[in-house]
Short mmCIF file of C-alpha atoms in Angstrom, two decimals:
data_model
loop_
_atom_site.label_atom_id
_atom_site.label_comp_id
_atom_site.label_asym_id
_atom_site.label_seq_id
_atom_site.Cartn_x
_atom_site.Cartn_y
_atom_site.Cartn_z
CA MET A 1 36.71 95.44 -117.49
CA PHE A 2 34.77 97.82 -115.72
CA GLU A 3 33.32 95.18 -113.23
CA ASN A 4 36.81 94.68 -111.80
CA LEU A 5 36.86 98.14 -110.46
CA ARG A 6 36.81 98.36 -106.79
CA LEU A 7 36.23 101.69 -105.29
CA VAL A 8 37.10 102.73 -101.69
CA GLN A 9 33.99 102.54 -99.46
CA ASN A 10 33.47 106.30 -98.27
CA PRO A 11 31.13 109.12 -99.79
CA ALA A 12 34.32 111.31 -101.16
CA ALA A 13 35.02 107.75 -103.64
CA GLU A 14 31.33 107.05 -104.95
CA PRO A 15 30.21 108.45 -107.92
CA PRO A 16 27.30 110.91 -108.56
CA MET A 17 24.09 109.38 -108.31
CA ASP A 18 23.55 109.40 -112.50
CA LYS A 19 27.09 107.25 -112.79
CA PRO A 20 27.36 103.59 -112.46
CA LEU A 21 28.99 102.18 -108.98
CA TYR A 22 31.30 99.33 -109.99
CA GLY A 23 31.49 96.56 -107.53
CA ALA A 24 28.62 97.94 -105.51
CA THR A 25 27.54 96.43 -102.33
CA PHE A 26 24.08 94.80 -101.64
CA MET A 27 23.25 98.12 -99.43
CA GLN A 28 24.91 100.68 -101.74
CA ALA A 29 22.67 99.03 -104.80
CA LEU A 30 19.59 99.08 -102.43
CA ASP A 31 20.28 102.75 -101.36
CA ARG A 32 20.94 104.09 -105.34
CA PHE A 33 17.76 101.90 -106.58
CA VAL A 34 15.65 104.07 -103.59
CA GLN A 35 17.59 107.47 -104.58
CA ASN A 36 17.05 107.08 -108.50
CA TYR A 37 13.23 106.19 -107.97
CA VAL A 38 12.20 107.78 -111.27
CA VAL A 39 15.69 109.13 -112.66
CA PHE A 40 15.89 107.20 -116.15
CA THR A 41 18.84 109.32 -117.30
CA GLY A 42 22.70 107.94 -116.46
CA ARG A 43 23.77 104.74 -115.84
CA ALA A 44 23.91 101.68 -113.49
CA SER A 45 26.52 99.15 -113.26
CA ARG A 46 25.37 95.12 -113.22
CA SER A 47 25.98 94.82 -109.76
CA GLU A 48 23.80 97.65 -108.85
CA PHE A 49 20.84 96.11 -111.23
CA TRP A 50 21.66 92.34 -110.31
CA TRP A 51 21.44 93.25 -106.16
CA VAL A 52 18.47 94.69 -106.81
CA ALA A 53 16.77 91.97 -109.09
CA LEU A 54 17.62 89.65 -106.51
CA ALA A 55 16.60 91.45 -103.71
CA LEU A 56 12.79 91.92 -105.52
CA THR A 57 12.76 88.21 -106.38
CA ALA A 58 13.59 86.94 -103.00
CA VAL A 59 10.59 89.36 -101.54
CA HIS A 60 8.25 88.10 -104.17
CA ILE A 61 9.17 84.32 -103.46
CA VAL A 62 9.09 84.84 -99.79
CA LEU A 63 5.36 86.56 -99.83
CA ASN A 64 4.14 84.02 -102.16
CA TRP A 65 4.54 81.46 -98.96
CA ILE A 66 1.70 83.21 -97.29
CA PRO A 67 -1.50 82.28 -98.11
CA VAL A 68 -3.81 84.67 -99.49
CA LEU A 69 -2.15 87.54 -97.45
CA GLY A 70 1.10 86.92 -99.48
CA THR A 71 -0.58 87.31 -103.01
CA VAL A 72 -2.00 90.79 -101.68
CA LEU A 73 1.15 91.94 -100.40
CA SER A 74 3.47 90.52 -103.32
CA THR A 75 1.29 92.86 -105.64
CA LEU A 76 1.49 95.96 -103.79
CA VAL A 77 5.13 95.25 -103.58
CA ALA A 78 5.24 95.01 -107.79
CA LEU A 79 3.10 98.17 -108.00
CA ALA A 80 5.44 100.05 -105.64
CA THR A 81 8.46 99.02 -107.31
CA ILE A 82 7.87 99.01 -110.85
CA VAL A 83 9.00 102.46 -111.55
CA PRO A 84 12.18 102.01 -110.20
CA SER A 85 12.61 98.75 -111.60
CA VAL A 86 12.08 100.28 -114.79
CA ALA A 87 14.54 103.14 -114.40
CA VAL A 88 17.30 100.72 -113.28
CA ILE A 89 16.62 98.66 -116.35
CA VAL A 90 16.85 101.66 -118.43
CA ARG A 91 20.58 103.29 -116.78
CA ARG A 92 21.61 99.17 -117.06
CA LEU A 93 20.88 99.36 -121.05
CA HIS A 94 22.73 103.10 -121.06
CA ASP A 95 25.68 101.45 -119.23
CA ALA A 96 26.00 98.57 -122.06
CA GLY A 97 25.69 101.03 -124.55
CA PHE A 98 22.20 100.73 -125.73
CA SER A 99 19.04 103.02 -126.14
CA GLY A 100 16.76 102.94 -123.06
CA PHE A 101 13.98 102.40 -125.51
CA LEU A 102 15.11 98.67 -125.83
CA ALA A 103 13.49 98.26 -122.06
CA LEU A 104 10.16 97.98 -124.26
CA VAL A 105 11.14 94.33 -125.28
CA GLY A 106 10.19 92.95 -121.82
CA LEU A 107 6.88 94.04 -122.75
CA VAL A 108 6.80 90.88 -124.73
CA PRO A 109 5.62 87.69 -122.82
CA LEU A 110 8.56 85.51 -121.81
CA LEU A 111 10.91 85.81 -124.72
CA GLY A 112 11.19 89.69 -124.54
CA GLN A 113 11.51 89.14 -120.67
CA ILE A 114 14.59 86.75 -121.49
CA ALA A 115 16.45 88.64 -124.01
CA LEU A 116 16.35 92.21 -121.49
CA LEU A 117 17.62 89.83 -119.23
CA VAL A 118 20.23 89.39 -121.43
CA LEU A 119 20.69 92.82 -122.51
CA ALA A 120 21.20 93.85 -118.53
CA ALA A 121 23.63 91.03 -118.07
CA LEU A 122 26.33 92.50 -120.89
CA GLU A 123 29.38 94.47 -119.67
CA SER A 124 29.74 98.15 -119.66
CA LYS A 125 31.15 99.87 -122.54
CA PRO A 126 32.74 103.31 -123.17
CA GLU A 127 29.66 104.35 -125.25
CA GLY A 128 27.64 104.49 -122.30
CA ALA A 129 29.11 107.56 -121.28
CA GLN A 130 27.11 109.82 -123.91
CA TYR A 131 24.23 108.85 -121.44
CA ASP A 132 25.90 110.62 -118.42
CA ALA A 133 25.02 114.63 -117.62
CA ASP A 134 28.64 115.90 -117.91
CA ALA A 135 31.87 113.64 -119.51
CA ALA A 136 33.99 111.62 -117.41
CA PRO A 137 37.32 112.77 -116.30
CA THR A 138 40.10 112.66 -119.03
CA ASN A 139 42.64 111.92 -116.14
CA PRO A 140 41.05 109.49 -113.66
CA VAL A 141 42.54 108.01 -110.40
CA PRO A 142 43.60 104.57 -110.40
CA GLY A 143 40.61 102.56 -108.86
CA ASN A 144 37.86 105.26 -109.10
CA PRO A 145 37.16 106.56 -112.90
CA TYR A 146 35.34 109.50 -111.25
CA GLN A 147 38.12 111.02 -109.34
CA GLN A 148 40.20 113.72 -111.12
CA ALA A 149 43.57 113.33 -111.03
CA PRO A 150 46.09 116.07 -109.33
CA GLN A 151 47.57 118.22 -112.41
CA GLN A 152 51.22 119.09 -112.28
CA PRO A 153 51.97 122.49 -112.44
CA ALA A 154 53.25 123.47 -115.98
CA PRO A 155 56.76 124.31 -116.25
CA GLN A 156 57.69 128.09 -116.81
CA ALA A 157 59.73 129.45 -119.34
CA PRO A 158 62.69 131.04 -118.91
CA PRO A 159 63.09 134.83 -119.36
CA THR A 160 64.18 135.49 -122.65
CA ALA A 161 66.20 139.06 -123.55
CA PRO A 162 64.16 141.49 -124.80
CA ALA A 163 64.21 141.86 -128.71
CA THR A 164 66.80 144.13 -130.19
CA PRO A 165 65.85 146.06 -133.17
CA ALA A 166 67.70 144.26 -136.54
CA ALA A 167 70.59 145.67 -137.63
CA ASP A 168 69.31 145.57 -141.29
CA ALA A 169 66.07 147.04 -140.86
CA ALA A 170 65.06 149.86 -143.18
CA PRO A 171 65.51 153.36 -142.05
CA ALA A 172 62.38 155.07 -141.66
CA ALA A 173 61.36 156.94 -144.55
CA ALA A 174 61.70 160.75 -144.31
CA PRO A 175 58.88 162.78 -144.21
CA ALA A 176 57.26 164.35 -147.47
CA PRO A 177 58.87 168.11 -147.69
CA ALA A 178 55.36 170.88 -146.90
CA PRO A 179 54.54 172.66 -149.87
CA GLU A 180 55.93 176.17 -150.13
CA ALA A 181 53.63 178.70 -149.84
CA PRO A 182 53.42 180.78 -153.08
CA GLN A 183 55.33 184.38 -152.39
CA ALA A 184 53.74 187.53 -152.70
CA GLU A 185 54.53 189.37 -155.85
CA ALA A 186 56.61 192.45 -155.06
CA ALA A 187 54.85 195.79 -155.46
CA PRO A 188 55.61 197.84 -158.48
CA ALA A 189 57.89 200.75 -157.67
CA PRO A 190 56.18 204.13 -157.68
CA PRO A 191 57.02 206.24 -160.81
CA GLN A 192 60.18 208.37 -160.01
CA ALA A 193 59.55 211.90 -161.10
CA ALA A 194 61.90 213.18 -163.96
CA GLU A 195 65.00 214.85 -163.20
CA PRO A 196 65.02 218.41 -164.96
CA THR A 197 66.84 218.93 -167.68
CA ALA A 198 69.06 221.66 -168.93
CA ALA A 199 66.86 224.17 -170.87
CA PRO A 200 68.08 224.61 -174.25
CA ALA A 201 70.55 227.09 -175.01
CA GLU A 202 68.21 229.35 -176.77
CA ALA A 203 65.84 229.21 -173.86
CA ALA A 204 68.67 230.46 -171.69
CA ASP A 205 69.87 232.98 -173.98
CA ALA A 206 66.37 234.42 -173.67
CA ASP A 207 66.02 234.64 -170.57
CA ALA A 208 69.28 236.14 -170.00
CA PRO A 209 69.41 240.00 -169.67
CA ARG A 210 70.64 241.45 -172.87
CA ASP A 211 73.33 244.13 -172.89
CA PRO A 212 72.56 246.87 -175.16
CA ASP A 213 75.87 246.94 -176.84
CA ILE A 214 75.82 243.54 -178.06
CA GLN A 215 73.55 242.46 -181.16
CA PRO A 216 72.30 239.45 -182.09
CA GLY A 217 74.87 236.83 -183.38
CA GLY A 218 77.49 237.94 -180.71
CA GLU A 219 78.63 241.02 -182.54
CA GLN A 220 79.31 244.49 -180.72
CA ARG A 221 78.28 247.66 -182.11
#
């Protein structure tokens, strides 16, 4: 049970004001009651609620023993504490896992007030954490559910050898051959001059000087 938790009595061990202080003393309950005067969020433990309820009841009983003036003072105390009283009831309902709107049950004469006291007497439930501003630590210190336990450093992994390329790795693909440039066609050779041919024998004979003694046909006179 949450009520069995006892916190170390020093400021570092006390939870924030929006968290319940389980096992609160009388002075701690009154201090949180005053500081959370108009705070309707968060939670309040049973000890916080019942110490305040006991103190207010005792004040009203004492003041009512005073004739005339006691009634006036009791009325003034009731007006001054009505807002923080509703606030601590709402926070107590949150700690029990209920919505704060159930505090409206107290508006019903007698039966509603009795039902509200019964709800306020219920023990704390983990579901009440949904009304906190932030989630509670996942690894609390024993005896203080709001102090985070020191984290152990994570073991470092041993260094690993550098990765070597696989032996059966496929060879890299050869680059595609570049397309061959078209070769320029050779220019046609210039026409060669025709070699002079030998003149026919008749032309040579015609151009040769003739011997007057030799007649045509090769006969001499």
